[in-house]
């Protein structure tokens, strides 16, 4: 349904979300909602988007110049995600389409998720469970499923935004870890202090020194395959690598080869190149913990993310403001 049928603006919700958030949006808009949670193709999505003033997107729907040209009524796309590599921001700004994301509300939950993967990988929790369920636990053995310590070790964080800093606090305060980080820019001294006394280092130094490396970097042309064969070769053979940033930051084929060769000890991955497909070589590695992009998936946090996306749509389409704009120049 489009704006021509009613005075209310029209929006599309690209994926199933909490029914109470759909109901909230229906108070303000004519809503086309994908509550069946169908995987719309790009063409199908554009068909649904045409004639709409707003869209609630999830990070899967690409918004670029071609889509924008096909949808001239569009005014805002509100991502229910902090990441926004699905948005071509310059194209959206040029087309006068506001982009918003969902930061802050997921910071602590996503950091919990990252830390859980780190612990599971370093202590071989998934392997242990599979071993037990397969009926292989028959006797005590001094070297059964030996892993690596987390407490008191060195944590390297690549991508020191809000989530990276939350992971640093957990490592330093909860586990007595020394924290190194690498980021596009160095944090202020105050922020480094809050992040457990984190020390800024070059990427190669971080990879050489860290016992556990956590990637929280977004996917950009600069971060694509930031961690490939050459970088993995710098890491300790006892090290773990965790990726909760974006698929594509790691060369998954190179990582699988490094895991198989014992070049690093273990990995924990929540994001993948080409997800929801996962590189088949990773599926064959027992020393990697794999989760389906759920680092932010606690019930309260996913609801808060949906509400923030909805509030951005309501604020912008009813009074021209937005809570978390990515191209705020359009608000002026
Ligand atoms: C985000 O918010 O970018 C997460 O990756 C989605 O859960």
Short mmCIF file of C-alpha atoms and ligand atoms in Angstrom, two decimals:
data_model
loop_
_atom_site.label_atom_id
_atom_site.label_comp_id
_atom_site.label_asym_id
_atom_site.label_seq_id
_atom_site.Cartn_x
_atom_site.Cartn_y
_atom_site.Cartn_z
CA UNK A 1 0.00 0.00 0.00
CA UNK A 2 1.36 3.45 -0.81
CA UNK A 3 0.74 7.04 0.24
CA UNK A 4 -1.87 7.47 -2.46
CA UNK A 5 -4.37 5.42 -0.43
CA UNK A 6 -4.30 7.47 2.77
CA UNK A 7 -2.98 10.61 4.45
CA UNK A 8 -0.57 8.58 6.54
CA UNK A 9 2.94 8.02 5.18
CA UNK A 10 3.61 4.49 3.97
CA UNK A 11 6.46 2.30 5.18
CA UNK A 12 7.75 -1.20 4.62
CA UNK A 13 9.27 -3.44 7.30
CA UNK A 14 11.69 -5.72 5.49
CA UNK A 15 11.72 -8.58 7.99
CA UNK A 16 9.50 -9.92 10.77
CA UNK A 17 9.96 -7.91 13.97
CA UNK A 18 8.29 -7.79 17.38
CA UNK A 19 4.49 -7.51 16.87
CA UNK A 20 4.26 -4.70 19.44
CA UNK A 21 6.66 -2.61 17.34
CA UNK A 22 4.61 -3.28 14.20
CA UNK A 23 1.53 -2.12 16.15
CA UNK A 24 3.34 1.03 17.29
CA UNK A 25 4.27 1.83 13.68
CA UNK A 26 0.71 1.19 12.50
CA UNK A 27 -0.44 4.11 14.67
CA UNK A 28 1.54 6.47 12.43
CA UNK A 29 1.90 4.77 9.09
CA UNK A 30 0.33 2.53 6.52
CA UNK A 31 2.56 -0.47 7.12
CA UNK A 32 3.53 -3.27 4.79
CA UNK A 33 5.21 -5.76 7.06
CA UNK A 34 7.04 -8.99 6.26
CA UNK A 35 5.78 -10.80 9.36
CA UNK A 36 6.06 -14.08 7.44
CA UNK A 37 9.80 -13.36 7.47
CA UNK A 38 10.22 -14.28 3.81
CA UNK A 39 13.66 -13.84 2.25
CA UNK A 40 12.78 -11.15 -0.27
CA UNK A 41 15.17 -10.92 -3.22
CA UNK A 42 16.61 -7.50 -4.02
CA UNK A 43 14.05 -7.12 -6.80
CA UNK A 44 11.20 -8.12 -4.52
CA UNK A 45 12.35 -5.67 -1.87
CA UNK A 46 12.50 -2.81 -4.38
CA UNK A 47 9.00 -3.71 -5.56
CA UNK A 48 7.75 -3.43 -1.97
CA UNK A 49 9.76 -0.26 -1.32
CA UNK A 50 8.44 1.60 -4.34
CA UNK A 51 5.92 4.26 -3.26
CA UNK A 52 6.98 4.04 0.41
CA UNK A 53 8.28 6.97 2.44
CA UNK A 54 10.23 4.87 4.91
CA UNK A 55 11.73 1.44 5.43
CA UNK A 56 12.75 -0.51 8.50
CA UNK A 57 15.72 -2.55 7.30
CA UNK A 58 17.84 -5.16 9.03
CA UNK A 59 21.24 -4.87 7.40
CA UNK A 60 20.44 -7.42 4.68
CA UNK A 61 18.73 -5.00 2.30
CA UNK A 62 21.09 -3.06 0.05
CA UNK A 63 20.16 0.59 -0.42
CA UNK A 64 22.20 2.07 -3.27
CA UNK A 65 21.81 4.52 -6.15
CA UNK A 66 19.88 2.00 -8.26
CA UNK A 67 17.38 1.25 -5.49
CA UNK A 68 17.03 4.94 -4.70
CA UNK A 69 16.37 5.80 -8.35
CA UNK A 70 13.57 3.21 -8.39
CA UNK A 71 12.01 4.60 -5.18
CA UNK A 72 11.71 8.39 -5.52
CA UNK A 73 9.20 8.71 -2.64
CA UNK A 74 11.64 7.27 -0.12
CA UNK A 75 12.71 9.62 2.70
CA UNK A 76 14.28 7.40 5.36
CA UNK A 77 15.75 3.93 5.88
CA UNK A 78 16.10 2.93 9.52
CA UNK A 79 18.47 0.00 10.07
CA UNK A 80 17.73 -2.26 13.02
CA UNK A 81 21.50 -2.77 13.38
CA UNK A 82 24.45 -0.64 14.37
CA UNK A 83 26.34 -1.79 11.26
CA UNK A 84 25.27 -0.13 8.04
CA UNK A 85 27.43 -1.56 5.27
CA UNK A 86 24.16 -2.27 3.42
CA UNK A 87 23.72 1.51 2.99
CA UNK A 88 25.50 3.49 0.29
CA UNK A 89 25.56 6.61 2.44
CA UNK A 90 26.83 9.07 -0.19
CA UNK A 91 24.12 7.86 -2.59
CA UNK A 92 21.46 8.16 0.11
CA UNK A 93 22.58 11.66 1.04
CA UNK A 94 22.63 12.69 -2.62
CA UNK A 95 19.08 11.38 -2.98
CA UNK A 96 17.98 13.19 0.20
CA UNK A 97 17.21 9.91 1.99
CA UNK A 98 17.99 9.86 5.70
CA UNK A 99 19.85 6.80 7.02
CA UNK A 100 19.69 5.79 10.67
CA UNK A 101 21.22 2.89 12.59
CA UNK A 102 20.75 1.42 16.08
CA UNK A 103 23.85 2.13 18.18
CA UNK A 104 24.29 2.09 21.98
CA UNK A 105 21.29 -0.10 22.84
CA UNK A 106 23.24 -3.22 21.81
CA UNK A 107 26.73 -2.35 23.06
CA UNK A 108 26.85 -4.38 26.28
CA UNK A 109 24.90 -7.35 24.92
CA UNK A 110 27.13 -7.59 21.86
CA UNK A 111 30.22 -7.36 24.06
CA UNK A 112 28.80 -10.21 26.18
CA UNK A 113 28.31 -12.22 22.98
CA UNK A 114 31.88 -11.57 21.87
CA UNK A 115 33.27 -12.53 25.24
CA UNK A 116 31.19 -15.70 25.25
CA UNK A 117 32.74 -16.69 21.89
CA UNK A 118 36.22 -15.90 23.19
CA UNK A 119 35.69 -18.09 26.25
CA UNK A 120 34.09 -20.89 24.23
CA UNK A 121 36.90 -20.92 21.67
CA UNK A 122 39.79 -20.64 24.13
CA UNK A 123 38.36 -23.27 26.50
CA UNK A 124 37.06 -25.56 23.74
CA UNK A 125 33.51 -25.52 25.10
CA UNK A 126 31.79 -26.53 21.83
CA UNK A 127 34.31 -29.26 21.12
CA UNK A 128 33.80 -30.57 24.65
CA UNK A 129 30.05 -30.66 24.23
CA UNK A 130 30.25 -32.47 20.89
CA UNK A 131 32.74 -34.94 22.36
CA UNK A 132 30.42 -35.69 25.28
CA UNK A 133 27.26 -35.95 23.16
CA UNK A 134 29.07 -38.33 20.80
CA UNK A 135 29.62 -40.69 23.74
CA UNK A 136 33.41 -40.28 23.58
CA UNK A 137 33.88 -39.33 27.26
CA UNK A 138 34.82 -42.68 28.78
CA UNK A 139 37.64 -41.91 31.21
CA UNK A 140 39.68 -39.17 32.88
CA UNK A 141 42.68 -38.01 30.97
CA UNK A 142 45.16 -35.30 31.94
CA UNK A 143 45.21 -33.89 28.43
CA UNK A 144 41.56 -34.17 27.50
CA UNK A 145 40.53 -31.05 25.56
CA UNK A 146 43.24 -28.80 26.95
CA UNK A 147 42.58 -25.19 26.04
CA UNK A 148 44.15 -21.81 26.77
CA UNK A 149 43.67 -19.48 29.72
CA UNK A 150 41.77 -16.25 29.30
CA UNK A 151 42.42 -14.60 32.68
CA UNK A 152 45.69 -12.75 33.01
CA UNK A 153 46.48 -12.95 29.28
CA UNK A 154 46.76 -10.26 26.60
CA UNK A 155 43.63 -9.25 24.75
CA UNK A 156 43.93 -7.54 21.36
CA UNK A 157 40.92 -5.63 20.08
CA UNK A 158 40.67 -4.50 16.47
CA UNK A 159 38.01 -1.81 16.12
CA UNK A 160 37.78 0.20 19.31
CA UNK A 161 34.34 1.76 19.05
CA UNK A 162 31.70 1.41 21.73
CA UNK A 163 31.54 -2.39 21.54
CA UNK A 164 35.33 -2.76 21.44
CA UNK A 165 35.62 -0.60 24.54
CA UNK A 166 32.95 -2.67 26.32
CA UNK A 167 34.95 -5.83 25.55
CA UNK A 168 38.11 -4.15 26.83
CA UNK A 169 36.38 -3.35 30.15
CA UNK A 170 35.29 -6.96 30.53
CA UNK A 171 38.78 -8.24 29.79
CA UNK A 172 40.64 -5.82 32.02
CA UNK A 173 38.27 -5.63 34.99
CA UNK A 174 36.78 -9.11 34.96
CA UNK A 175 39.72 -11.18 33.78
CA UNK A 176 42.80 -9.12 34.66
CA UNK A 177 43.83 -8.97 31.01
CA UNK A 178 46.30 -6.56 29.46
CA UNK A 179 44.46 -4.80 26.66
CA UNK A 180 45.98 -3.74 23.34
CA UNK A 181 43.91 -2.20 20.59
CA UNK A 182 44.14 -1.09 17.00
CA UNK A 183 41.71 1.38 15.51
CA UNK A 184 41.46 3.91 12.69
CA UNK A 185 42.29 6.58 15.26
CA UNK A 186 43.67 6.55 18.76
CA UNK A 187 41.23 7.04 21.66
CA UNK A 188 41.60 9.91 24.11
CA UNK A 189 43.64 9.17 27.22
CA UNK A 190 40.43 9.21 29.29
CA UNK A 191 38.74 6.63 27.06
CA UNK A 192 41.84 4.42 27.09
CA UNK A 193 41.77 4.57 30.88
CA UNK A 194 38.06 3.63 30.98
CA UNK A 195 38.80 0.77 28.61
CA UNK A 196 40.99 -0.92 31.19
CA UNK A 197 44.14 1.06 30.39
CA UNK A 198 44.04 -0.12 26.79
CA UNK A 199 47.21 0.61 24.76
CA UNK A 200 47.11 1.65 21.12
CA UNK A 201 49.45 -0.41 18.91
CA UNK A 202 49.95 -1.16 15.23
CA UNK A 203 47.98 -4.11 13.85
CA UNK A 204 51.05 -6.29 13.30
CA UNK A 205 52.23 -5.71 16.88
CA UNK A 206 48.77 -6.54 18.22
CA UNK A 207 48.63 -9.78 16.24
CA UNK A 208 52.10 -10.83 17.43
CA UNK A 209 51.50 -10.05 21.10
CA UNK A 210 47.85 -10.88 21.79
CA UNK A 211 46.76 -14.23 23.20
CA UNK A 212 43.20 -13.50 22.14
CA UNK A 213 42.20 -11.23 19.28
CA UNK A 214 38.66 -9.87 18.99
CA UNK A 215 37.58 -8.16 15.77
CA UNK A 216 34.82 -5.58 16.07
CA UNK A 217 35.63 -3.62 12.92
CA UNK A 218 32.93 -2.63 10.41
CA UNK A 219 33.25 -3.79 6.80
CA UNK A 220 34.61 -0.99 4.62
CA UNK A 221 36.87 -1.02 1.56
CA UNK A 222 39.75 -0.51 4.01
CA UNK A 223 38.84 -3.42 6.31
CA UNK A 224 37.98 -6.04 3.65
CA UNK A 225 40.27 -9.03 4.34
CA UNK A 226 42.10 -7.03 6.99
CA UNK A 227 42.91 -10.45 8.46
CA UNK A 228 44.20 -12.82 5.79
CA UNK A 229 46.94 -15.42 5.51
CA UNK A 230 49.79 -12.94 6.16
CA UNK A 231 48.15 -11.55 9.30
CA UNK A 232 47.20 -14.99 10.65
CA UNK A 233 50.83 -16.02 10.21
CA UNK A 234 51.81 -13.33 12.73
CA UNK A 235 49.61 -14.76 15.49
CA UNK A 236 50.74 -17.13 18.22
CA UNK A 237 50.00 -20.83 17.67
CA UNK A 238 48.11 -20.74 20.99
CA UNK A 239 46.04 -17.68 20.02
CA UNK A 240 42.30 -17.41 19.44
CA UNK A 241 40.59 -15.15 16.92
CA UNK A 242 37.03 -13.91 17.42
CA UNK A 243 35.04 -12.02 14.78
CA UNK A 244 31.86 -10.21 15.83
CA UNK A 245 32.42 -7.24 13.49
CA UNK A 246 31.42 -8.12 9.95
CA UNK A 247 31.93 -10.96 7.56
CA UNK A 248 34.56 -10.04 4.98
CA UNK A 249 36.89 -8.44 7.53
CA UNK A 250 38.45 -11.92 7.76
CA UNK A 251 39.41 -13.99 4.72
CA UNK A 252 37.42 -17.05 5.81
CA UNK A 253 39.27 -19.45 3.47
CA UNK A 254 42.63 -18.31 4.88
CA UNK A 255 41.30 -18.64 8.42
CA UNK A 256 40.09 -22.19 7.80
CA UNK A 257 43.54 -23.09 6.42
CA UNK A 258 45.24 -21.55 9.48
CA UNK A 259 42.93 -23.44 11.85
CA UNK A 260 43.50 -26.72 10.02
CA UNK A 261 47.26 -26.24 10.03
CA UNK A 262 47.31 -25.37 13.76
CA UNK A 263 48.76 -21.98 12.91
CA UNK A 264 46.38 -20.55 15.51
CA UNK A 265 44.61 -22.56 18.20
CA UNK A 266 40.96 -21.67 17.77
CA UNK A 267 38.42 -19.18 16.51
CA UNK A 268 34.95 -17.96 17.41
CA UNK A 269 32.91 -16.53 14.55
CA UNK A 270 29.52 -14.82 14.60
CA UNK A 271 29.82 -13.19 11.16
CA UNK A 272 30.83 -14.64 7.80
CA UNK A 273 31.64 -13.71 4.23
CA UNK A 274 28.43 -14.22 2.24
CA UNK A 275 26.34 -15.17 5.30
CA UNK A 276 24.06 -17.00 5.87
CA UNK A 277 26.38 -19.27 3.85
CA UNK A 278 29.47 -20.37 5.74
CA UNK A 279 32.71 -21.39 4.03
CA UNK A 280 32.60 -25.23 3.86
CA UNK A 281 36.19 -25.50 5.10
CA UNK A 282 35.21 -23.70 8.31
CA UNK A 283 32.37 -26.17 8.84
CA UNK A 284 34.94 -28.97 8.78
CA UNK A 285 37.17 -27.39 11.49
CA UNK A 286 36.52 -28.65 15.01
CA UNK A 287 38.50 -25.79 16.57
CA UNK A 288 36.08 -23.06 15.56
CA UNK A 289 32.90 -22.05 17.38
CA UNK A 290 30.28 -20.88 14.88
CA UNK A 291 27.17 -18.86 15.71
CA UNK A 292 24.62 -17.39 13.27
CA UNK A 293 25.15 -13.62 13.75
CA UNK A 294 23.54 -13.54 17.18
CA UNK A 295 25.97 -11.46 19.25
CA UNK A 296 23.27 -8.82 19.83
CA UNK A 297 20.48 -11.36 20.18
CA UNK A 298 19.21 -11.06 23.73
CA UNK A 299 15.45 -10.53 23.97
CA UNK A 300 15.63 -7.08 25.64
CA UNK A 301 18.33 -5.83 23.28
CA UNK A 302 16.67 -6.95 20.05
CA UNK A 303 13.45 -5.26 21.25
CA UNK A 304 15.38 -2.07 22.06
CA UNK A 305 16.97 -2.15 18.57
CA UNK A 306 13.56 -2.54 16.90
CA UNK A 307 12.11 0.27 19.03
CA UNK A 308 14.98 2.60 18.18
CA UNK A 309 14.55 1.93 14.45
CA UNK A 310 10.80 2.54 14.81
CA UNK A 311 11.36 5.75 16.78
CA UNK A 312 13.66 7.03 14.06
CA UNK A 313 10.95 6.42 11.44
CA UNK A 314 8.27 8.07 13.56
CA UNK A 315 10.40 11.06 14.53
CA UNK A 316 11.57 11.72 11.00
CA UNK A 317 8.36 11.19 9.09
CA UNK A 318 6.19 13.06 11.62
CA UNK A 319 8.46 15.94 12.70
CA UNK A 320 11.70 15.89 10.73
CA UNK A 321 14.02 14.81 13.57
CA UNK A 322 15.89 11.56 14.17
CA UNK A 323 17.64 9.98 17.14
CA UNK A 324 20.58 8.28 15.47
CA UNK A 325 21.09 9.74 12.00
CA UNK A 326 24.05 8.62 9.87
CA UNK A 327 23.76 11.54 7.46
CA UNK A 328 22.63 14.28 9.89
CA UNK A 329 23.37 16.95 7.30
CA UNK A 330 19.93 16.13 5.89
CA UNK A 331 18.29 17.25 9.14
CA UNK A 332 19.53 20.82 8.83
C1 LIG B 1 24.58 -4.95 14.09
O1 LIG B 1 23.79 -4.34 14.80
O2 LIG B 1 25.26 -4.43 13.22
C2 LIG B 1 24.66 -6.41 14.33
O3 LIG B 1 25.64 -7.00 13.58
C3 LIG B 1 23.31 -7.01 14.03
O4 LIG B 1 22.97 -7.83 15.05
#
